[in-house]
mmCIF file of C-alpha atoms and ligand atoms in Angstrom:
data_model
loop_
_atom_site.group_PDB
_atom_site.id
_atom_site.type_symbol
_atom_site.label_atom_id
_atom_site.label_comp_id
_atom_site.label_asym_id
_atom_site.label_seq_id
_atom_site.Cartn_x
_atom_site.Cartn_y
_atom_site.Cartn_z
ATOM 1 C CA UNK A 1 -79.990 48.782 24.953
ATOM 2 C CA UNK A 2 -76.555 48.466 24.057
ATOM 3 C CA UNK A 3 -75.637 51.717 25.197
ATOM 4 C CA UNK A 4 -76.837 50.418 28.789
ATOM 5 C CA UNK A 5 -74.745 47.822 28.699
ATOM 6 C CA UNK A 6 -71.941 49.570 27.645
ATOM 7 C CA UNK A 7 -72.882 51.633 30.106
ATOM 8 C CA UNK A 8 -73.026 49.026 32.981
ATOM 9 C CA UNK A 9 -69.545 47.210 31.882
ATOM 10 C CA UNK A 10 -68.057 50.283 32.545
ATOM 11 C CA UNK A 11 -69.408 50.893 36.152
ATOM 12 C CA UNK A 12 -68.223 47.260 36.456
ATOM 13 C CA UNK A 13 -64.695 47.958 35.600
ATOM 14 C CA UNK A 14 -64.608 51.636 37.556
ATOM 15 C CA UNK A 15 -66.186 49.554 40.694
ATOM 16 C CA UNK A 16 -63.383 46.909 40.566
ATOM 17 C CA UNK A 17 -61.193 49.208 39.961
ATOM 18 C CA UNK A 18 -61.965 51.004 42.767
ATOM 19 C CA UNK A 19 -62.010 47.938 45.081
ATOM 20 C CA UNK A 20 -58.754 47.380 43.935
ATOM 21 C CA UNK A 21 -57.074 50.827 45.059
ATOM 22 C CA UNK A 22 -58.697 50.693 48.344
ATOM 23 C CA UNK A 23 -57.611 47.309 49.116
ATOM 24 C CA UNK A 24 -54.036 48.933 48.075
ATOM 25 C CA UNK A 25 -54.629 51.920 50.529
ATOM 26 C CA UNK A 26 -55.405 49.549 53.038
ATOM 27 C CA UNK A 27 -52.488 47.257 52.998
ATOM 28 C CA UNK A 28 -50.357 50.908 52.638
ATOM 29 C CA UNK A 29 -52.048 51.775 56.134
ATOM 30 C CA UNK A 30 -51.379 48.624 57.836
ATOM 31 C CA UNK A 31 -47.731 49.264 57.307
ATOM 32 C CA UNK A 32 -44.912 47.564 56.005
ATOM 33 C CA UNK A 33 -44.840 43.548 56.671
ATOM 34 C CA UNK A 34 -43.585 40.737 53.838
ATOM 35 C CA UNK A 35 -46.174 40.771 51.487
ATOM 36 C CA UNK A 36 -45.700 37.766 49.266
ATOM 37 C CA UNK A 37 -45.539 35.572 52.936
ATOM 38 C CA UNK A 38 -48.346 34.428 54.986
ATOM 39 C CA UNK A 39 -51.191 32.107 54.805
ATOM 40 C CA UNK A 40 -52.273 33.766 52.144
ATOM 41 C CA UNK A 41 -49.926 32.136 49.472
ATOM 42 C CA UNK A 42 -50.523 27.992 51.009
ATOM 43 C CA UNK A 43 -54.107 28.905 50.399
ATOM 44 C CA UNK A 44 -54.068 29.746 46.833
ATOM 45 C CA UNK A 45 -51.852 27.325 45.793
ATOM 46 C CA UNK A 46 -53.589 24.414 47.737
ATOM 47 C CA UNK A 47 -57.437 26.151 45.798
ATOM 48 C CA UNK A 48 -55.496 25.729 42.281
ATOM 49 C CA UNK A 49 -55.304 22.062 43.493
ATOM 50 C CA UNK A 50 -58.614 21.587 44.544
ATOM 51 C CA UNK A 51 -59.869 23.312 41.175
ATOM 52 C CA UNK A 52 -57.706 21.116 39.028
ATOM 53 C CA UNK A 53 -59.019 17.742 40.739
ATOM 54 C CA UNK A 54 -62.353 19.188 41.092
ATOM 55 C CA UNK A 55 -62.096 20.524 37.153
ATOM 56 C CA UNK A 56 -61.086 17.138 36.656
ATOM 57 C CA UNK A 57 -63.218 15.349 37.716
ATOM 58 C CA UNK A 58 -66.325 17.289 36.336
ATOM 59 C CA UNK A 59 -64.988 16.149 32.997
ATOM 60 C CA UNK A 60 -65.012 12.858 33.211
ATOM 61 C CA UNK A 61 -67.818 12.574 35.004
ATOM 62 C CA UNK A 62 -70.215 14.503 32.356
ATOM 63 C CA UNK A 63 -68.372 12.633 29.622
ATOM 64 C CA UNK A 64 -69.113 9.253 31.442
ATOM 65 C CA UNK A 65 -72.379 10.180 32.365
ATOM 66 C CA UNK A 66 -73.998 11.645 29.243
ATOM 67 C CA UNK A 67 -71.638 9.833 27.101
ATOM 68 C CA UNK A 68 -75.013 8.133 24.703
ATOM 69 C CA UNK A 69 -76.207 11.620 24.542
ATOM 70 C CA UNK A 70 -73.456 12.666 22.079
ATOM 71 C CA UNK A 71 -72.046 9.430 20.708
ATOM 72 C CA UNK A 72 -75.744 8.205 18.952
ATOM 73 C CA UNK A 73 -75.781 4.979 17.032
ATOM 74 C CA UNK A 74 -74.340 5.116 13.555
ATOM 75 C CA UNK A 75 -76.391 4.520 10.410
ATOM 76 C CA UNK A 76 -73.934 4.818 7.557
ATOM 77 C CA UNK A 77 -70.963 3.520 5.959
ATOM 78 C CA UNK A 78 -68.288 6.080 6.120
ATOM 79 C CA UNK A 79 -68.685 7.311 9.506
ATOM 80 C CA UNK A 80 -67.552 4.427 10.950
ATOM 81 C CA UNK A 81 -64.100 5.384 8.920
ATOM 82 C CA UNK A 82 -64.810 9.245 10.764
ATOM 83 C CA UNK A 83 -65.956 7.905 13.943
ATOM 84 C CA UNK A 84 -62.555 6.001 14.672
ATOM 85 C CA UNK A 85 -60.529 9.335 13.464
ATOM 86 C CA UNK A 86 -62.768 10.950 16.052
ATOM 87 C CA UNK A 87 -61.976 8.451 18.751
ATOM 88 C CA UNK A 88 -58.285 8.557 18.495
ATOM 89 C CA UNK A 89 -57.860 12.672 18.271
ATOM 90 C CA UNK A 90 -60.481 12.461 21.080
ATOM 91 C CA UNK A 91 -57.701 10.011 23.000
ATOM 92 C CA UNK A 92 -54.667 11.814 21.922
ATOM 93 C CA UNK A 93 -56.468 15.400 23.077
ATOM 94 C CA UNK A 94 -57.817 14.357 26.532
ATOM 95 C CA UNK A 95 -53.980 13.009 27.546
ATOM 96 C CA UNK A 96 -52.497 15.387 26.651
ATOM 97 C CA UNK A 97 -55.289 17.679 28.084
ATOM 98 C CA UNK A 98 -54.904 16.195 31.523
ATOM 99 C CA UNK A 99 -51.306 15.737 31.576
ATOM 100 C CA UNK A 100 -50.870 19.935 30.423
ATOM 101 C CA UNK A 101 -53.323 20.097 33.500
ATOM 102 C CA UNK A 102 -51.656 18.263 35.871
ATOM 103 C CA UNK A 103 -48.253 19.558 35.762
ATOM 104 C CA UNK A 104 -49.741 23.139 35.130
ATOM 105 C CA UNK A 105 -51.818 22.916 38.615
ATOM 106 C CA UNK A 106 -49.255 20.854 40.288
ATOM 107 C CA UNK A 107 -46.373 23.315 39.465
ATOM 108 C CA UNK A 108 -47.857 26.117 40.768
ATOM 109 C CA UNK A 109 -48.783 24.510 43.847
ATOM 110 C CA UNK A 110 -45.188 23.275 43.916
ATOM 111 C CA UNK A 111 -43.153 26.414 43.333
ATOM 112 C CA UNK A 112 -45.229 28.635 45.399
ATOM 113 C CA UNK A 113 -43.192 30.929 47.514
ATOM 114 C CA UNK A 114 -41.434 29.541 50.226
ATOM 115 C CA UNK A 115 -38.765 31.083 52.083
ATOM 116 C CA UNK A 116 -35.386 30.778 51.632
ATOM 117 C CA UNK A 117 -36.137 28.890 48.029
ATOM 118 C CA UNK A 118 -34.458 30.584 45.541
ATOM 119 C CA UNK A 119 -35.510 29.667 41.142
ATOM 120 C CA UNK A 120 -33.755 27.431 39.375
ATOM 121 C CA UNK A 121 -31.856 28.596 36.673
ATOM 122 C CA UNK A 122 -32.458 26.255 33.630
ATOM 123 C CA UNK A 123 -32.422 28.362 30.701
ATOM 124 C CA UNK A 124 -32.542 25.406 27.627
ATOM 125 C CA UNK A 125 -32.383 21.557 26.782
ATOM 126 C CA UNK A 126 -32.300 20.550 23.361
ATOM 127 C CA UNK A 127 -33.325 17.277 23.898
ATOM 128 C CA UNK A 128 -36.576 18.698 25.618
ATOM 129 C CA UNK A 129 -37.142 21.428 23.032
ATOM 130 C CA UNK A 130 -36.408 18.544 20.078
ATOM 131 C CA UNK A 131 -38.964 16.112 21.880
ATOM 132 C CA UNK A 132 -41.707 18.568 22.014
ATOM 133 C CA UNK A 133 -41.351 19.603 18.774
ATOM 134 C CA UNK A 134 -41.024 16.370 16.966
ATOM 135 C CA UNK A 135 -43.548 14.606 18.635
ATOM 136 C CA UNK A 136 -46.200 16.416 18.155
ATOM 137 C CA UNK A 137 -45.326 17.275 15.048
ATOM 138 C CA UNK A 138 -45.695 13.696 13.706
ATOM 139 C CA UNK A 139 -48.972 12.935 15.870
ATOM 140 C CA UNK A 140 -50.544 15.786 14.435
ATOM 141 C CA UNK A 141 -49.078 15.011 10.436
ATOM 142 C CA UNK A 142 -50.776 11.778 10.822
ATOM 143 C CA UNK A 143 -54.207 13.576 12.108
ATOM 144 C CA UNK A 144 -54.605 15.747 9.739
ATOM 145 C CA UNK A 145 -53.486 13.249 7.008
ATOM 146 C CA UNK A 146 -55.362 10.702 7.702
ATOM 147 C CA UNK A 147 -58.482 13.102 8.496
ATOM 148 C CA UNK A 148 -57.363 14.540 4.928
ATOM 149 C CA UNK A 149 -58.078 11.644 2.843
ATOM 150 C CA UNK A 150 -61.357 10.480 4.625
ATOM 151 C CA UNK A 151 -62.929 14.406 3.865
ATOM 152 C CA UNK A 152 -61.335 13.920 0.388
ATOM 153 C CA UNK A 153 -63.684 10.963 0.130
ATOM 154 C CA UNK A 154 -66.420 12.199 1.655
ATOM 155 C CA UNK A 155 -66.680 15.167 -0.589
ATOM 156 C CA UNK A 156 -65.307 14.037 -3.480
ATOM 157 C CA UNK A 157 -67.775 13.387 -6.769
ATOM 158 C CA UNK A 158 -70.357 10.745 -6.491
ATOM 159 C CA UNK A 159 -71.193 7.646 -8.137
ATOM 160 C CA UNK A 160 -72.824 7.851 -11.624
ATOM 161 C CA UNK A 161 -76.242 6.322 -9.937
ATOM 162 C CA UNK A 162 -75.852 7.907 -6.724
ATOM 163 C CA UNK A 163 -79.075 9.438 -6.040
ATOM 164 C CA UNK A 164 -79.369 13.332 -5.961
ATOM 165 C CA UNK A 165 -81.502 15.357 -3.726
ATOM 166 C CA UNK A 166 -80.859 19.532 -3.091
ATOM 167 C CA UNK A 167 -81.128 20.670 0.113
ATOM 168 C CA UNK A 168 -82.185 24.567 0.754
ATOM 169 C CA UNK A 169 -81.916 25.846 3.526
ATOM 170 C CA UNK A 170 -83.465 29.032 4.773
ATOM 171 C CA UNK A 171 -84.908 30.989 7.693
ATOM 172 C CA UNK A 172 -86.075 28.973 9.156
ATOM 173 C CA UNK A 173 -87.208 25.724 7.633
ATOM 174 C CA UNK A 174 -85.303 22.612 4.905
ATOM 175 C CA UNK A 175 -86.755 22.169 1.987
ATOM 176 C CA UNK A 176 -85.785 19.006 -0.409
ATOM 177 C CA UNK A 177 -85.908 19.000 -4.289
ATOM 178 C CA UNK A 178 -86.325 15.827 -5.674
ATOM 179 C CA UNK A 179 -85.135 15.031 -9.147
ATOM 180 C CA UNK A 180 -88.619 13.624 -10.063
ATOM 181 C CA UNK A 181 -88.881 10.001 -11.136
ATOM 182 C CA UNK A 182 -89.373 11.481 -15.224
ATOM 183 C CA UNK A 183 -85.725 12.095 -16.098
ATOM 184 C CA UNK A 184 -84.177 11.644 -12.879
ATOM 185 C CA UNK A 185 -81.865 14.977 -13.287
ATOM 186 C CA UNK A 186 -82.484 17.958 -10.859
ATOM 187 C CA UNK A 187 -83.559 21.056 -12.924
ATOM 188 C CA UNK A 188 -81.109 24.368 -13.646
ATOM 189 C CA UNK A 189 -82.151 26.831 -10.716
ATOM 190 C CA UNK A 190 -81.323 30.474 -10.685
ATOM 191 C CA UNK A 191 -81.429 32.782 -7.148
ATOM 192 C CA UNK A 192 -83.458 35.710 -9.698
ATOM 193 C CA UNK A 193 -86.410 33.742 -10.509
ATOM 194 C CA UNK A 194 -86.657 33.043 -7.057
ATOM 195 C CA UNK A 195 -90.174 34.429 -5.914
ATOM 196 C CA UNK A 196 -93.633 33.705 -3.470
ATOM 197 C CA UNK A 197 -94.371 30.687 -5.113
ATOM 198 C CA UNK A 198 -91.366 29.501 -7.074
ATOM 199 C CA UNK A 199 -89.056 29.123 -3.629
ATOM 200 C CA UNK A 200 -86.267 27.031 -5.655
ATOM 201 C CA UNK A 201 -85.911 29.678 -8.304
ATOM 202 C CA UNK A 202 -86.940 26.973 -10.506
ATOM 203 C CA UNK A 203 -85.438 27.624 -14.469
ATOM 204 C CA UNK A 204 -88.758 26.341 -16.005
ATOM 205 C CA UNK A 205 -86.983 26.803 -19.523
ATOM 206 C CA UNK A 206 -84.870 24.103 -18.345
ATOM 207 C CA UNK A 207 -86.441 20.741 -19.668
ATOM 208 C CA UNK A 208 -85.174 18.766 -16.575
ATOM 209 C CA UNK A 209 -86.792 20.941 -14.305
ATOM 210 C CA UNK A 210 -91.096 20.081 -15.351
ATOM 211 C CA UNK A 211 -90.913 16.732 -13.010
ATOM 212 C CA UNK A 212 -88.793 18.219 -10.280
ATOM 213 C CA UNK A 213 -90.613 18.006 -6.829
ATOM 214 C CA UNK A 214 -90.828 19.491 -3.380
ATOM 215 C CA UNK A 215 -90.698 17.592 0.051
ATOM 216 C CA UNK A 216 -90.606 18.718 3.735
ATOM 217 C CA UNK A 217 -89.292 15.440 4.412
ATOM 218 C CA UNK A 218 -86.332 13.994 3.801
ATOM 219 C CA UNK A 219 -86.753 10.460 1.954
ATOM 220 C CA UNK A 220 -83.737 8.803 1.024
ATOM 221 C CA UNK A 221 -83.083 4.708 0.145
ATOM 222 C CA UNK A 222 -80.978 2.504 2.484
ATOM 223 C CA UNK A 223 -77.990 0.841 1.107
ATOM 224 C CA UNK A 224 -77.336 3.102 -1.719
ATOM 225 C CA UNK A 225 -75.218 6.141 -2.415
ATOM 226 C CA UNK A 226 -76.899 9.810 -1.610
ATOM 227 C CA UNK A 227 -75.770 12.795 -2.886
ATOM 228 C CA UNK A 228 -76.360 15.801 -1.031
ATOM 229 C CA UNK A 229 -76.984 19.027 -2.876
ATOM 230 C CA UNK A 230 -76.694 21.912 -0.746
ATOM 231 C CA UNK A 231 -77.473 25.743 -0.700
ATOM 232 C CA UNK A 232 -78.758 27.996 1.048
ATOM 233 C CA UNK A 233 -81.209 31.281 0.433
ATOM 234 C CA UNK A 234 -80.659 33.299 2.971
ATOM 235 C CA UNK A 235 -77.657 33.597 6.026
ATOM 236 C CA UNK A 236 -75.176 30.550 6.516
ATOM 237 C CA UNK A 237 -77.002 27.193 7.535
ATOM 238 C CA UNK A 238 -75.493 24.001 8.506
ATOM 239 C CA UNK A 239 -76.383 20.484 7.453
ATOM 240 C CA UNK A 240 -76.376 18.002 10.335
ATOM 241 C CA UNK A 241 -77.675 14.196 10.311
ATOM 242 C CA UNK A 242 -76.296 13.111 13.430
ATOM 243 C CA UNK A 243 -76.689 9.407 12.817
ATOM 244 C CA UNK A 244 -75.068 9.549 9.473
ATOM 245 C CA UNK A 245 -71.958 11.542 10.607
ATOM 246 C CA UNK A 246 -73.329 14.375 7.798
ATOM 247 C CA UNK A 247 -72.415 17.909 8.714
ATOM 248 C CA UNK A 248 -71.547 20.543 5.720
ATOM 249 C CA UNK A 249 -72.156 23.974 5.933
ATOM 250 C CA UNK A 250 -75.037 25.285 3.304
ATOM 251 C CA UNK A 251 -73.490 28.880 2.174
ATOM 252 C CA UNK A 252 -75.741 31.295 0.398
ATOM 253 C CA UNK A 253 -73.727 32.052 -3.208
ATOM 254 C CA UNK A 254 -72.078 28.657 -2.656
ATOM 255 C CA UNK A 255 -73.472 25.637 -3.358
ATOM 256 C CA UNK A 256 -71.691 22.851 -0.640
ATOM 257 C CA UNK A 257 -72.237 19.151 -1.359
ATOM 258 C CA UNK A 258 -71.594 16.125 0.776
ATOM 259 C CA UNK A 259 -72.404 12.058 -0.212
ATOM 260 C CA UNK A 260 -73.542 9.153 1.741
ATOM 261 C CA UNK A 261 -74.486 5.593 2.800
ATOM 262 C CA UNK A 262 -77.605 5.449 4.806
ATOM 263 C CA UNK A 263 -76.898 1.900 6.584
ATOM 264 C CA UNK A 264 -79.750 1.505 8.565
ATOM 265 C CA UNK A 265 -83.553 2.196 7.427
ATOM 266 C CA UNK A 266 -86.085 3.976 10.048
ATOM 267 C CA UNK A 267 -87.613 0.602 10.600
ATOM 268 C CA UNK A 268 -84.640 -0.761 11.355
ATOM 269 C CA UNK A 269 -82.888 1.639 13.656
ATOM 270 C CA UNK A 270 -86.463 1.865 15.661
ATOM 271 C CA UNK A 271 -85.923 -1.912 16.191
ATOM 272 C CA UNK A 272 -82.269 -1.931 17.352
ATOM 273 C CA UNK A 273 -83.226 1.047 19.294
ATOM 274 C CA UNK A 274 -86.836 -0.744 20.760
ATOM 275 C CA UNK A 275 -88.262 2.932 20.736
ATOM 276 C CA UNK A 276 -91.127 2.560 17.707
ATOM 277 C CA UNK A 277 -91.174 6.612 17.779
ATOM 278 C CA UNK A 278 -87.621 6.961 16.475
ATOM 279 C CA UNK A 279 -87.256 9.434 14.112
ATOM 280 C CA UNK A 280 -83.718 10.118 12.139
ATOM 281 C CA UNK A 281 -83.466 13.935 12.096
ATOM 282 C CA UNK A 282 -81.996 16.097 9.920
ATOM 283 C CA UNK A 283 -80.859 19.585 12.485
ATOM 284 C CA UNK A 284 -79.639 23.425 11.952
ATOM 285 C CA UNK A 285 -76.681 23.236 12.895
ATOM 286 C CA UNK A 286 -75.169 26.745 12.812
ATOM 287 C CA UNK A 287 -77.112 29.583 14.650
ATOM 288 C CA UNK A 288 -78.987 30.988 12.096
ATOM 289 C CA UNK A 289 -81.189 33.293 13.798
ATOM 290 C CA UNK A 290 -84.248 33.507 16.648
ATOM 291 C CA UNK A 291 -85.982 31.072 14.982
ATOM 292 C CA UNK A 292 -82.875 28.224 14.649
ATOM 293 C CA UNK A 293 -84.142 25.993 17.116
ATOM 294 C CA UNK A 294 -87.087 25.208 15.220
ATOM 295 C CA UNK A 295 -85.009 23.866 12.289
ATOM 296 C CA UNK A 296 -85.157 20.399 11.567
ATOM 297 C CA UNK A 297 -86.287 18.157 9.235
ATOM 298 C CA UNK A 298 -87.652 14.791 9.531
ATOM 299 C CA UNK A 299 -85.783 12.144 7.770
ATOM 300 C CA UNK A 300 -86.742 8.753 6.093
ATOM 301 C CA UNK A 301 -84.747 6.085 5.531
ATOM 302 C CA UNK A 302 -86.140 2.741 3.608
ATOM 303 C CA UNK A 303 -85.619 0.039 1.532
ATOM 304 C CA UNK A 304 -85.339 1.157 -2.310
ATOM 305 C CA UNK A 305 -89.188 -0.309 -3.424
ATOM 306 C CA UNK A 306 -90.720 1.773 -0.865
ATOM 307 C CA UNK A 307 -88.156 4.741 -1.670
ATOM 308 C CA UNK A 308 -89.389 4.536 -5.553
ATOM 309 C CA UNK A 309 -92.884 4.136 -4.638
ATOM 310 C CA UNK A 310 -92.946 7.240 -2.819
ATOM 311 C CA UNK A 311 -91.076 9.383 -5.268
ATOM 312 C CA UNK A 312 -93.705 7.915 -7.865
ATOM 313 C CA UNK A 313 -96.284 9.161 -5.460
ATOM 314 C CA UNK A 314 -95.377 12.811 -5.566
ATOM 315 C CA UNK A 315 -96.792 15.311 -7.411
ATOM 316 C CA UNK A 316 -94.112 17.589 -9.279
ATOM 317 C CA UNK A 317 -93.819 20.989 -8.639
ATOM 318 C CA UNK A 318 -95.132 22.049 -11.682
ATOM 319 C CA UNK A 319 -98.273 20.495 -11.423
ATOM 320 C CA UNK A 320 -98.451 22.402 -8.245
ATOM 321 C CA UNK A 321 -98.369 25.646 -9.673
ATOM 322 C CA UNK A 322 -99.485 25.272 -13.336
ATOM 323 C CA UNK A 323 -99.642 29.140 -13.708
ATOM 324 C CA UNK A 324 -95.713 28.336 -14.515
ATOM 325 C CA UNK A 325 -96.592 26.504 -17.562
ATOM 326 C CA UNK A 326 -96.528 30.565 -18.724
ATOM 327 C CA UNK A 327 -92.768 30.112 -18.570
ATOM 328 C CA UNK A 328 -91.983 26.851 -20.377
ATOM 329 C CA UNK A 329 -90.959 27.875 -23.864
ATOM 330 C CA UNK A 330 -94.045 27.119 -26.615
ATOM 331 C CA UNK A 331 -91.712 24.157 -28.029
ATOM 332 C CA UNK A 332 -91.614 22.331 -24.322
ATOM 333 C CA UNK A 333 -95.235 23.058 -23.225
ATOM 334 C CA UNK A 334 -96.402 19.739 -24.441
ATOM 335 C CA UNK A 335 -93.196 17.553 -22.984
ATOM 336 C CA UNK A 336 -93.736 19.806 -19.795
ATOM 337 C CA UNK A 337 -97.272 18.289 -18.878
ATOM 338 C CA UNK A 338 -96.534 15.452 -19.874
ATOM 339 C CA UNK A 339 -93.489 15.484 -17.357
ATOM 340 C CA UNK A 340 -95.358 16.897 -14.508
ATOM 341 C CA UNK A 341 -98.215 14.777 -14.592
ATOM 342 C CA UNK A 342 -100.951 17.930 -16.422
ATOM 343 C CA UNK A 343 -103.424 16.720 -17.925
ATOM 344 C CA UNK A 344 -104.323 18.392 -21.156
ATOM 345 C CA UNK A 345 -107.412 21.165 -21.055
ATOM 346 C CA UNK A 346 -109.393 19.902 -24.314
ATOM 347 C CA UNK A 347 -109.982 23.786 -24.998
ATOM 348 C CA UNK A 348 -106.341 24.373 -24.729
ATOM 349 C CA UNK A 349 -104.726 25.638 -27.449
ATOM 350 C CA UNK A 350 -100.961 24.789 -26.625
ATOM 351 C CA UNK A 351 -98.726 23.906 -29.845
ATOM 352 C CA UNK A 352 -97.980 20.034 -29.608
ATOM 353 C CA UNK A 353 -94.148 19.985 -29.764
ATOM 354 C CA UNK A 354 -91.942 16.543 -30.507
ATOM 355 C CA UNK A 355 -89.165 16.544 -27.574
HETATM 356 CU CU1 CU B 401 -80.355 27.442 10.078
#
């Protein structure tokens, strides 16, 4: 397959090339005659007008027009800090966008050839060469610094009662570990243990690790901080909650982190929104493979008495595959059911341990 379309670029190439040395033939035949003059040249430069104003004006209007389609309603606390550092490098980049446009298009239509007009010769201005440089210079200083301490922040380490959930990601489906409700402390995970049943690589001689649980949803509590733990199994991923200004790359090998404020619940955002089937959404966002599309995760946000009740509610991993009680060391078996919610076979012979 590639080979064909190696194959058919260069047919492409020999075609135009062709085109272009019989067109040269051509004008050879027709004999000699002032080759930059004619209509010819007013055409071309009145087209780069017409595709600068028509250019132009598809821009705005698509950024007009579909402008709620990228710019969703915000449900946390820092973004509105991001959102406004957005909005201004958005500003500053679309003038000077359409001002580099405008005097790029209108120059050429300008200084198209003309008889008898000779070039300027204007080889330097310091004045020019010092605005250009300094200006821009300071614009983009205060960008980047600005943009600097607000991803400083953002990533920066969490509050001691910030809530922790890990976020895998792999191909091509998000899975969330919850800390479990026991000890409130995400277990030690290692990629080698990782196998058909224990997708987390769960360290099960790790005693934080027995009330840990699984979730295809995303539940987190409104108001309070959330501390993103992110990794990823496979090929790069990308974290992206849209409505929470969240996006941080999950890197396989590297575990990537990123903390919160969920502003709005579900409830809450269906009601501003009037659409009762609102869902927040947690999306792929780096192309990951055929199945990307597909990657998304449904996310909860509500009020911290329904967030506790439904981490109470779920049953820890463990408990979900008690043949890994084989792995808990002899001395933790007993803390380890008790943790994940087992209850105790009456034949069982395990050694009762004091944690
Ligand atoms: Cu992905």
């Amino acid at each position: 397959m590639s080979l064909i379309i190696f194959l058919g670029v260069v047919l492409i190439l020999a075609i135009l090339y062709m085109i272009f040395r019989v067109s040269n033939l051509i004008t050879i035949a027709k004999g000699p005659r002032d080759e930059r003059g004619g209509t010819a040249n007013k055409v071309n430069a009145a087209l780069f007008i017409v595709f600068m104003v028509g250019g132009l004006g598809l821009f705005f209007w698509y950024s007009v027009t579909y402008f709620d389609s990228y710019d969703l309603p915000l449900a946390s606390e820092h973004g509105k800090l991001t959102d406004k550092l957005f909005w201004i490098t958005m500003v500053i980049s679309v003038a000077a966008f359409v001002i580099i446009s405008i005097v790029m298009f209108v120059f050429i239509y300008q200084y198209q050839y003309r008889e008898g007009q000779k070039a300027k010769y204007y080889p330097d201005n310091h004045y020019l060469e010092l605005a250009w440089t300094i200006i821009p210079a300071i614009v983009l200083a205060l960008l980047i610094f600005t943009g600097l301490r607000a991803w400083n922040d953002i990533t920066g380490p969490a509050a001691k009662d910030a809530e922790v959930v890990e976020l895998i990601g792999q191909q091509f489906a998000w899975t969330a570990r919850y800390p479990g409700v026991k000890d409130g402390v995400l277990g030690k995970n290692n990629y080698k243990l990782i196998d058909a049943a224990n997708e987390f690589g769960l360290d099960l001689k790790d005693k934080y690790s027995f009330d840990d649980f699984k979730s295809l949803e995303l539940h987190i509590p409104v108001d309070k901080e959330v501390l993103l733990k992110i990794r990823a199994k496979d090929v790069l991923h990308s974290v992206f909650l849209p409505h929470f200004r969240v996006k941080m790359d999950a890197v396989p090998g590297m575990p990537t982190q990123f903390k919160f404020k969920a502003t709005l619940t579900t409830q809450q955002m269906r009601d501003k929104l009037g659409n009762p089937n609102f869902n927040y959404e947690l999306a792929c966002a780096e192309i990951c493979g055929r199945g990307h599309f597909s990657m998304k995760m449904i996310v909860v946000v509500e009020d911290s008495e329904t967030y506790e009740n439904w981490k109470a509610s779920q049953e820890a991993w463990l408990k979900q595959n008690p043949d890994y009680l084989k792995q808990v060391p002899d001395a933790l078996k007993e803390a380890a059911m008790i943790k994940a919610g087992i209850e105790k076979d009456p034949g069982s012979t395990v050694a009762v341990a004091n944690d």
